[in-house]
PDB file of C-alpha atoms in Angstrom:
ATOM      1  CA  MET A1278     122.277  68.321 116.975  1.00  0.00           C
ATOM      2  CA  SER A1279     120.385  65.799 114.890  1.00  0.00           C
ATOM      3  CA  ARG A1280     118.087  66.861 112.136  1.00  0.00           C
ATOM      4  CA  LYS A1281     114.989  65.077 110.967  1.00  0.00           C
ATOM      5  CA  PRO A1282     115.396  63.468 107.589  1.00  0.00           C
ATOM      6  CA  ALA A1283     113.722  65.476 104.838  1.00  0.00           C
ATOM      7  CA  ARG A1284     110.276  64.193 103.944  1.00  0.00           C
ATOM      8  CA  ASN A1285     109.626  63.102 100.431  1.00  0.00           C
ATOM      9  CA  PRO A1286     107.124  65.457  98.792  1.00  0.00           C
ATOM     10  CA  ARG A1287     103.792  64.037  97.706  1.00  0.00           C
ATOM     11  CA  LYS A1288     103.120  63.274  94.088  1.00  0.00           C
ATOM     12  CA  ALA A1289     101.440  66.162  92.313  1.00  0.00           C
ATOM     13  CA  THR A1290      98.080  64.769  91.247  1.00  0.00           C
ATOM     14  CA  GLN A1291      94.888  66.690  90.498  1.00  0.00           C
ATOM     15  CA  LYS A1292      93.502  65.662  93.906  1.00  0.00           C
ATOM     16  CA  SER A1293      96.650  66.491  95.902  1.00  0.00           C
ATOM     17  CA  LEU A1294      97.010  69.894  94.232  1.00  0.00           C
ATOM     18  CA  GLU A1295      93.326  70.621  94.838  1.00  0.00           C
ATOM     19  CA  ASN A1296      93.728  69.767  98.527  1.00  0.00           C
ATOM     20  CA  ALA A1297      96.879  71.867  98.764  1.00  0.00           C
ATOM     21  CA  ALA A1298      95.131  74.834  97.117  1.00  0.00           C
ATOM     22  CA  LEU A1299      92.119  74.618  99.444  1.00  0.00           C
ATOM     23  CA  PHE A1300      94.320  74.301 102.511  1.00  0.00           C
ATOM     24  CA  TYR A1301      96.425  77.277 101.400  1.00  0.00           C
ATOM     25  CA  LEU A1302      93.357  79.434 100.772  1.00  0.00           C
ATOM     26  CA  GLN A1303      91.922  78.481 104.166  1.00  0.00           C
ATOM     27  CA  ARG A1304      95.055  79.789 105.841  1.00  0.00           C
ATOM     28  CA  TYR A1305      95.988  82.760 103.644  1.00  0.00           C
ATOM     29  CA  ALA A1306      94.327  85.276 101.391  1.00  0.00           C
ATOM     30  CA  SER A1307      95.996  85.039  98.019  1.00  0.00           C
ATOM     31  CA  SER A1308      96.049  86.381  94.505  1.00  0.00           C
ATOM     32  CA  ALA A1309      95.632  83.961  91.621  1.00  0.00           C
ATOM     33  CA  GLU A1310      99.266  84.395  90.571  1.00  0.00           C
ATOM     34  CA  ASN A1311     100.557  83.794  94.084  1.00  0.00           C
ATOM     35  CA  LEU A1312      98.512  80.570  94.403  1.00  0.00           C
ATOM     36  CA  ARG A1313      99.821  79.530  90.985  1.00  0.00           C
ATOM     37  CA  ARG A1314     103.418  80.007  92.201  1.00  0.00           C
ATOM     38  CA  VAL A1315     102.744  78.009  95.374  1.00  0.00           C
ATOM     39  CA  LEU A1316     101.217  75.113  93.454  1.00  0.00           C
ATOM     40  CA  LEU A1317     103.881  75.158  90.736  1.00  0.00           C
ATOM     41  CA  ARG A1318     106.588  74.891  93.423  1.00  0.00           C
ATOM     42  CA  ARG A1319     104.784  71.790  94.674  1.00  0.00           C
ATOM     43  CA  VAL A1320     104.665  70.407  91.110  1.00  0.00           C
ATOM     44  CA  GLU A1321     108.399  71.100  90.728  1.00  0.00           C
ATOM     45  CA  ARG A1322     109.251  69.301  93.989  1.00  0.00           C
ATOM     46  CA  SER A1323     107.122  66.358  92.905  1.00  0.00           C
ATOM     47  CA  ALA A1324     108.831  66.239  89.512  1.00  0.00           C
ATOM     48  CA  ARG A1325     112.262  66.134  91.152  1.00  0.00           C
ATOM     49  CA  ALA A1326     111.322  63.507  93.744  1.00  0.00           C
ATOM     50  CA  HIS A1327     108.914  61.276  91.790  1.00  0.00           C
ATOM     51  CA  ASP A1328     109.756  62.089  88.178  1.00  0.00           C
ATOM     52  CA  THR A1329     106.208  63.256  87.483  1.00  0.00           C
ATOM     53  CA  ASP A1330     105.364  65.264  84.376  1.00  0.00           C
ATOM     54  CA  ARG A1331     105.805  69.016  84.898  1.00  0.00           C
ATOM     55  CA  GLU A1332     103.517  69.957  82.007  1.00  0.00           C
ATOM     56  CA  GLU A1333     100.706  67.783  83.312  1.00  0.00           C
ATOM     57  CA  GLY A1334     101.137  69.337  86.759  1.00  0.00           C
ATOM     58  CA  ALA A1335     101.044  72.830  85.233  1.00  0.00           C
ATOM     59  CA  GLU A1336      97.782  71.904  83.468  1.00  0.00           C
ATOM     60  CA  PHE A1337      96.301  70.756  86.774  1.00  0.00           C
ATOM     61  CA  VAL A1338      97.315  74.054  88.353  1.00  0.00           C
ATOM     62  CA  GLU A1339      95.763  76.110  85.541  1.00  0.00           C
ATOM     63  CA  ASN A1340      92.507  74.125  85.807  1.00  0.00           C
ATOM     64  CA  ILE A1341      92.365  74.724  89.556  1.00  0.00           C
ATOM     65  CA  ILE A1342      93.077  78.456  89.179  1.00  0.00           C
ATOM     66  CA  GLN A1343      90.417  78.824  86.489  1.00  0.00           C
ATOM     67  CA  ARG A1344      87.781  76.941  88.504  1.00  0.00           C
ATOM     68  CA  TYR A1345      88.546  78.934  91.656  1.00  0.00           C
ATOM     69  CA  ARG A1346      88.287  82.216  89.757  1.00  0.00           C
ATOM     70  CA  GLU A1347      84.885  81.198  88.370  1.00  0.00           C
ATOM     71  CA  ALA A1348      83.748  80.153  91.864  1.00  0.00           C
ATOM     72  CA  LYS A1349      85.046  83.493  93.253  1.00  0.00           C
ATOM     73  CA  LEU A1350      87.447  81.734  95.619  1.00  0.00           C
ATOM     74  CA  LEU A1351      90.148  83.789  93.914  1.00  0.00           C
ATOM     75  CA  ASP A1352      89.407  87.457  93.285  1.00  0.00           C
ATOM     76  CA  ASP A1353      92.442  89.661  92.709  1.00  0.00           C
ATOM     77  CA  GLY A1354      90.393  92.863  93.037  1.00  0.00           C
ATOM     78  CA  ALA A1355      89.052  91.905  96.464  1.00  0.00           C
ATOM     79  CA  TYR A1356      92.497  90.657  97.529  1.00  0.00           C
ATOM     80  CA  ALA A1357      94.058  93.980  96.465  1.00  0.00           C
ATOM     81  CA  ALA A1358      91.435  96.007  98.363  1.00  0.00           C
ATOM     82  CA  MET A1359      91.985  93.934 101.506  1.00  0.00           C
ATOM     83  CA  ARG A1360      95.784  94.222 101.299  1.00  0.00           C
ATOM     84  CA  VAL A1361      95.597  97.992 100.689  1.00  0.00           C
ATOM     85  CA  ALA A1362      93.511  98.423 103.850  1.00  0.00           C
ATOM     86  CA  THR A1363      95.831  96.209 105.893  1.00  0.00           C
ATOM     87  CA  LEU A1364      99.030  97.828 104.668  1.00  0.00           C
ATOM     88  CA  ARG A1365      97.618 101.351 105.166  1.00  0.00           C
ATOM     89  CA  ARG A1366      96.860 100.536 108.800  1.00  0.00           C
ATOM     90  CA  ARG A1367     100.463  99.383 109.199  1.00  0.00           C
ATOM     91  CA  GLY A1368     101.730 102.645 107.753  1.00  0.00           C
ATOM     92  CA  ALA A1369     102.655 101.674 104.190  1.00  0.00           C
ATOM     93  CA  SER A1370     102.875 104.267 101.440  1.00  0.00           C
ATOM     94  CA  ALA A1371     101.111 103.903  98.092  1.00  0.00           C
ATOM     95  CA  ARG A1372     104.467 103.042  96.482  1.00  0.00           C
ATOM     96  CA  ALA A1373     105.176 100.319  99.030  1.00  0.00           C
ATOM     97  CA  ILE A1374     101.656  98.917  98.638  1.00  0.00           C
ATOM     98  CA  ARG A1375     101.997  98.885  94.852  1.00  0.00           C
ATOM     99  CA  ALA A1376     105.332  97.046  95.089  1.00  0.00           C
ATOM    100  CA  ASN A1377     103.916  94.520  97.558  1.00  0.00           C
ATOM    101  CA  LEU A1378     100.896  93.748  95.378  1.00  0.00           C
ATOM    102  CA  MET A1379     102.980  93.555  92.203  1.00  0.00           C
ATOM    103  CA  ALA A1380     105.231  91.019  93.948  1.00  0.00           C
ATOM    104  CA  LYS A1381     102.128  88.957  94.742  1.00  0.00           C
ATOM    105  CA  GLY A1382     101.161  88.973  91.066  1.00  0.00           C
ATOM    106  CA  VAL A1383      98.181  91.327  91.229  1.00  0.00           C
ATOM    107  CA  GLY A1384      97.536  93.195  87.982  1.00  0.00           C
ATOM    108  CA  SER A1385      98.109  96.938  87.830  1.00  0.00           C
ATOM    109  CA  ASP A1386      94.416  97.585  87.039  1.00  0.00           C
ATOM    110  CA  ASP A1387      93.336  95.869  90.259  1.00  0.00           C
ATOM    111  CA  ILE A1388      96.018  97.759  92.205  1.00  0.00           C
ATOM    112  CA  ASP A1389      94.933 101.098  90.737  1.00  0.00           C
ATOM    113  CA  GLN A1390      91.278 100.422  91.556  1.00  0.00           C
ATOM    114  CA  ALA A1391      92.088  99.421  95.141  1.00  0.00           C
ATOM    115  CA  LEU A1392      94.313 102.465  95.729  1.00  0.00           C
ATOM    116  CA  ASP A1393      91.758 104.791  94.114  1.00  0.00           C
ATOM    117  CA  ALA A1394      88.992 103.347  96.307  1.00  0.00           C
ATOM    118  CA  ASP A1395      91.169 103.826  99.391  1.00  0.00           C
ATOM    119  CA  THR A1396      91.920 107.432  98.425  1.00  0.00           C
ATOM    120  CA  ALA A1397      88.232 108.117  97.694  1.00  0.00           C
ATOM    121  CA  GLU A1398      87.229 106.673 101.064  1.00  0.00           C
ATOM    122  CA  THR A1399      89.947 108.510 102.990  1.00  0.00           C
ATOM    123  CA  PRO A1400      91.417 111.437 101.025  1.00  0.00           C
ATOM    124  CA  ASN A1401      94.403 111.828 103.363  1.00  0.00           C
ATOM    125  CA  SER A1402      95.204 108.120 103.670  1.00  0.00           C
ATOM    126  CA  GLU A1403      98.849 108.714 102.697  1.00  0.00           C
ATOM    127  CA  LEU A1404      99.294 111.194 105.564  1.00  0.00           C
ATOM    128  CA  GLN A1405      97.485 108.858 107.966  1.00  0.00           C
ATOM    129  CA  ALA A1406      99.717 105.970 106.948  1.00  0.00           C
ATOM    130  CA  ALA A1407     102.839 108.133 107.329  1.00  0.00           C
ATOM    131  CA  CYS A1408     101.670 109.093 110.835  1.00  0.00           C
ATOM    132  CA  ALA A1409     101.087 105.430 111.690  1.00  0.00           C
ATOM    133  CA  TYR A1410     104.599 104.555 110.506  1.00  0.00           C
ATOM    134  CA  ALA A1411     106.155 107.500 112.370  1.00  0.00           C
ATOM    135  CA  ARG A1412     104.270 106.560 115.545  1.00  0.00           C
ATOM    136  CA  ARG A1413     105.422 102.956 115.312  1.00  0.00           C
ATOM    137  CA  ARG A1414     109.056 103.969 114.713  1.00  0.00           C
ATOM    138  CA  ARG A1415     108.895 106.925 117.127  1.00  0.00           C
ATOM    139  CA  LEU A1416     109.867 109.497 114.494  1.00  0.00           C
ATOM    140  CA  GLY A1417     109.204 113.238 114.414  1.00  0.00           C
ATOM    141  CA  PRO A1418     106.739 114.404 117.072  1.00  0.00           C
ATOM    142  CA  TRP A1419     106.779 110.949 118.701  1.00  0.00           C
ATOM    143  CA  ARG A1420     110.493 111.362 119.457  1.00  0.00           C
ATOM    144  CA  SER A1421     111.705 113.057 122.635  1.00  0.00           C
ATOM    145  CA  ALA A1422     112.213 116.825 122.325  1.00  0.00           C
ATOM    146  CA  GLU A1423     115.981 116.618 122.927  1.00  0.00           C
ATOM    147  CA  GLN A1424     116.536 114.271 120.003  1.00  0.00           C
ATOM    148  CA  ARG A1425     114.180 115.803 117.443  1.00  0.00           C
ATOM    149  CA  ASP A1426     116.512 118.375 115.885  1.00  0.00           C
ATOM    150  CA  GLU A1427     119.563 116.137 115.677  1.00  0.00           C
ATOM    151  CA  ARG A1428     117.549 113.213 114.203  1.00  0.00           C
ATOM    152  CA  ARG A1429     115.372 115.235 111.810  1.00  0.00           C
ATOM    153  CA  ASP A1430     117.255 114.284 108.636  1.00  0.00           C
ATOM    154  CA  ARG A1431     117.334 110.628 109.640  1.00  0.00           C
ATOM    155  CA  ASP A1432     113.593 110.696 110.275  1.00  0.00           C
ATOM    156  CA  LEU A1433     112.953 112.253 106.855  1.00  0.00           C
ATOM    157  CA  ALA A1434     115.171 109.615 105.249  1.00  0.00           C
ATOM    158  CA  ALA A1435     113.292 106.814 107.047  1.00  0.00           C
ATOM    159  CA  LEU A1436     109.978 108.048 105.646  1.00  0.00           C
ATOM    160  CA  ALA A1437     111.493 108.493 102.186  1.00  0.00           C
ATOM    161  CA  ARG A1438     112.776 104.902 102.238  1.00  0.00           C
ATOM    162  CA  GLN A1439     109.221 103.781 102.935  1.00  0.00           C
ATOM    163  CA  GLY A1440     108.085 105.485  99.730  1.00  0.00           C
ATOM    164  CA  TYR A1441     106.507 108.671 101.086  1.00  0.00           C
ATOM    165  CA  SER A1442     106.844 111.890  99.124  1.00  0.00           C
ATOM    166  CA  VAL A1443     109.048 114.662 100.499  1.00  0.00           C
ATOM    167  CA  ASP A1444     105.963 116.802 101.183  1.00  0.00           C
ATOM    168  CA  VAL A1445     104.251 114.147 103.291  1.00  0.00           C
ATOM    169  CA  ALA A1446     107.480 113.304 105.117  1.00  0.00           C
ATOM    170  CA  ARG A1447     108.128 116.960 105.936  1.00  0.00           C
ATOM    171  CA  GLN A1448     104.542 117.477 107.066  1.00  0.00           C
ATOM    172  CA  VAL A1449     104.880 114.622 109.572  1.00  0.00           C
ATOM    173  CA  ILE A1450     108.420 115.308 110.773  1.00  0.00           C
ATOM    174  CA  ASN A1451     108.029 119.100 111.007  1.00  0.00           C
ATOM    175  CA  ALA A1452     104.867 118.903 113.100  1.00  0.00           C
ATOM    176  CA  GLU A1453     105.599 120.381 116.530  1.00  0.00           C
ATOM    177  CA  THR A1454     103.201 118.136 118.421  1.00  0.00           C
ATOM    178  CA  ILE A1455     101.133 115.045 117.884  1.00  0.00           C
ATOM    179  CA  ALA A1456      98.006 117.147 118.461  1.00  0.00           C
ATOM    180  CA  GLU A1457      99.022 119.397 115.565  1.00  0.00           C
ATOM    181  CA  LEU A1458      99.247 116.395 113.254  1.00  0.00           C
ATOM    182  CA  GLU A1459      95.905 115.041 114.445  1.00  0.00           C
ATOM    183  CA  ALA A1460      94.323 118.450 113.848  1.00  0.00           C
ATOM    184  CA  GLU A1461      95.765 118.449 110.320  1.00  0.00           C
ATOM    185  CA  LEU A1462      94.293 115.011 109.691  1.00  0.00           C
ATOM    186  CA  GLU A1463      90.878 116.155 110.956  1.00  0.00           C
ATOM    187  CA  TYR A1464      91.068 119.317 108.844  1.00  0.00           C
ATOM    188  CA  GLN A1465      91.761 117.329 105.684  1.00  0.00           C
ATOM    189  CA  LEU A1466      88.807 115.017 106.227  1.00  0.00           C
TER     190      LEU A1466
END
């Protein structure tokens, strides 16, 4: 099997980094720190291939980040709120969301505000997310009746690994039926 020869990376100039940043932001939502990492990787590849100045490239990146923040193209608070909503729908716990956003370089203040806003909007969002995860993985009441008792501890462990508290995990796994869980969610609203 033949492989294509590796392309030489482009030189990291102000214009090329600006184009790369715009293209990246068109395709992906990003935090300022994550965009900085993406652009600095490009600067590093350029420095290795073309012997360009790393410090000059880092200055270009900082200028771009600062301008985009002022123009509101980069807003870590809005990015955090959007990611919290997305990850909650997928069934992520607050701990998992916090870890994900920290890995993307979002500040803890922005994370706290986004999680607090999510909790204020939906007080039982952690239970809803745990139900979404259990539904997707067919845990607890979504498992067949024959397997529920023998898999109970495994189901609790799966929820714990996702960052849910023991109380939330037990509430989901110990529910007899899906309707019981839905009634609990309605009651807590």
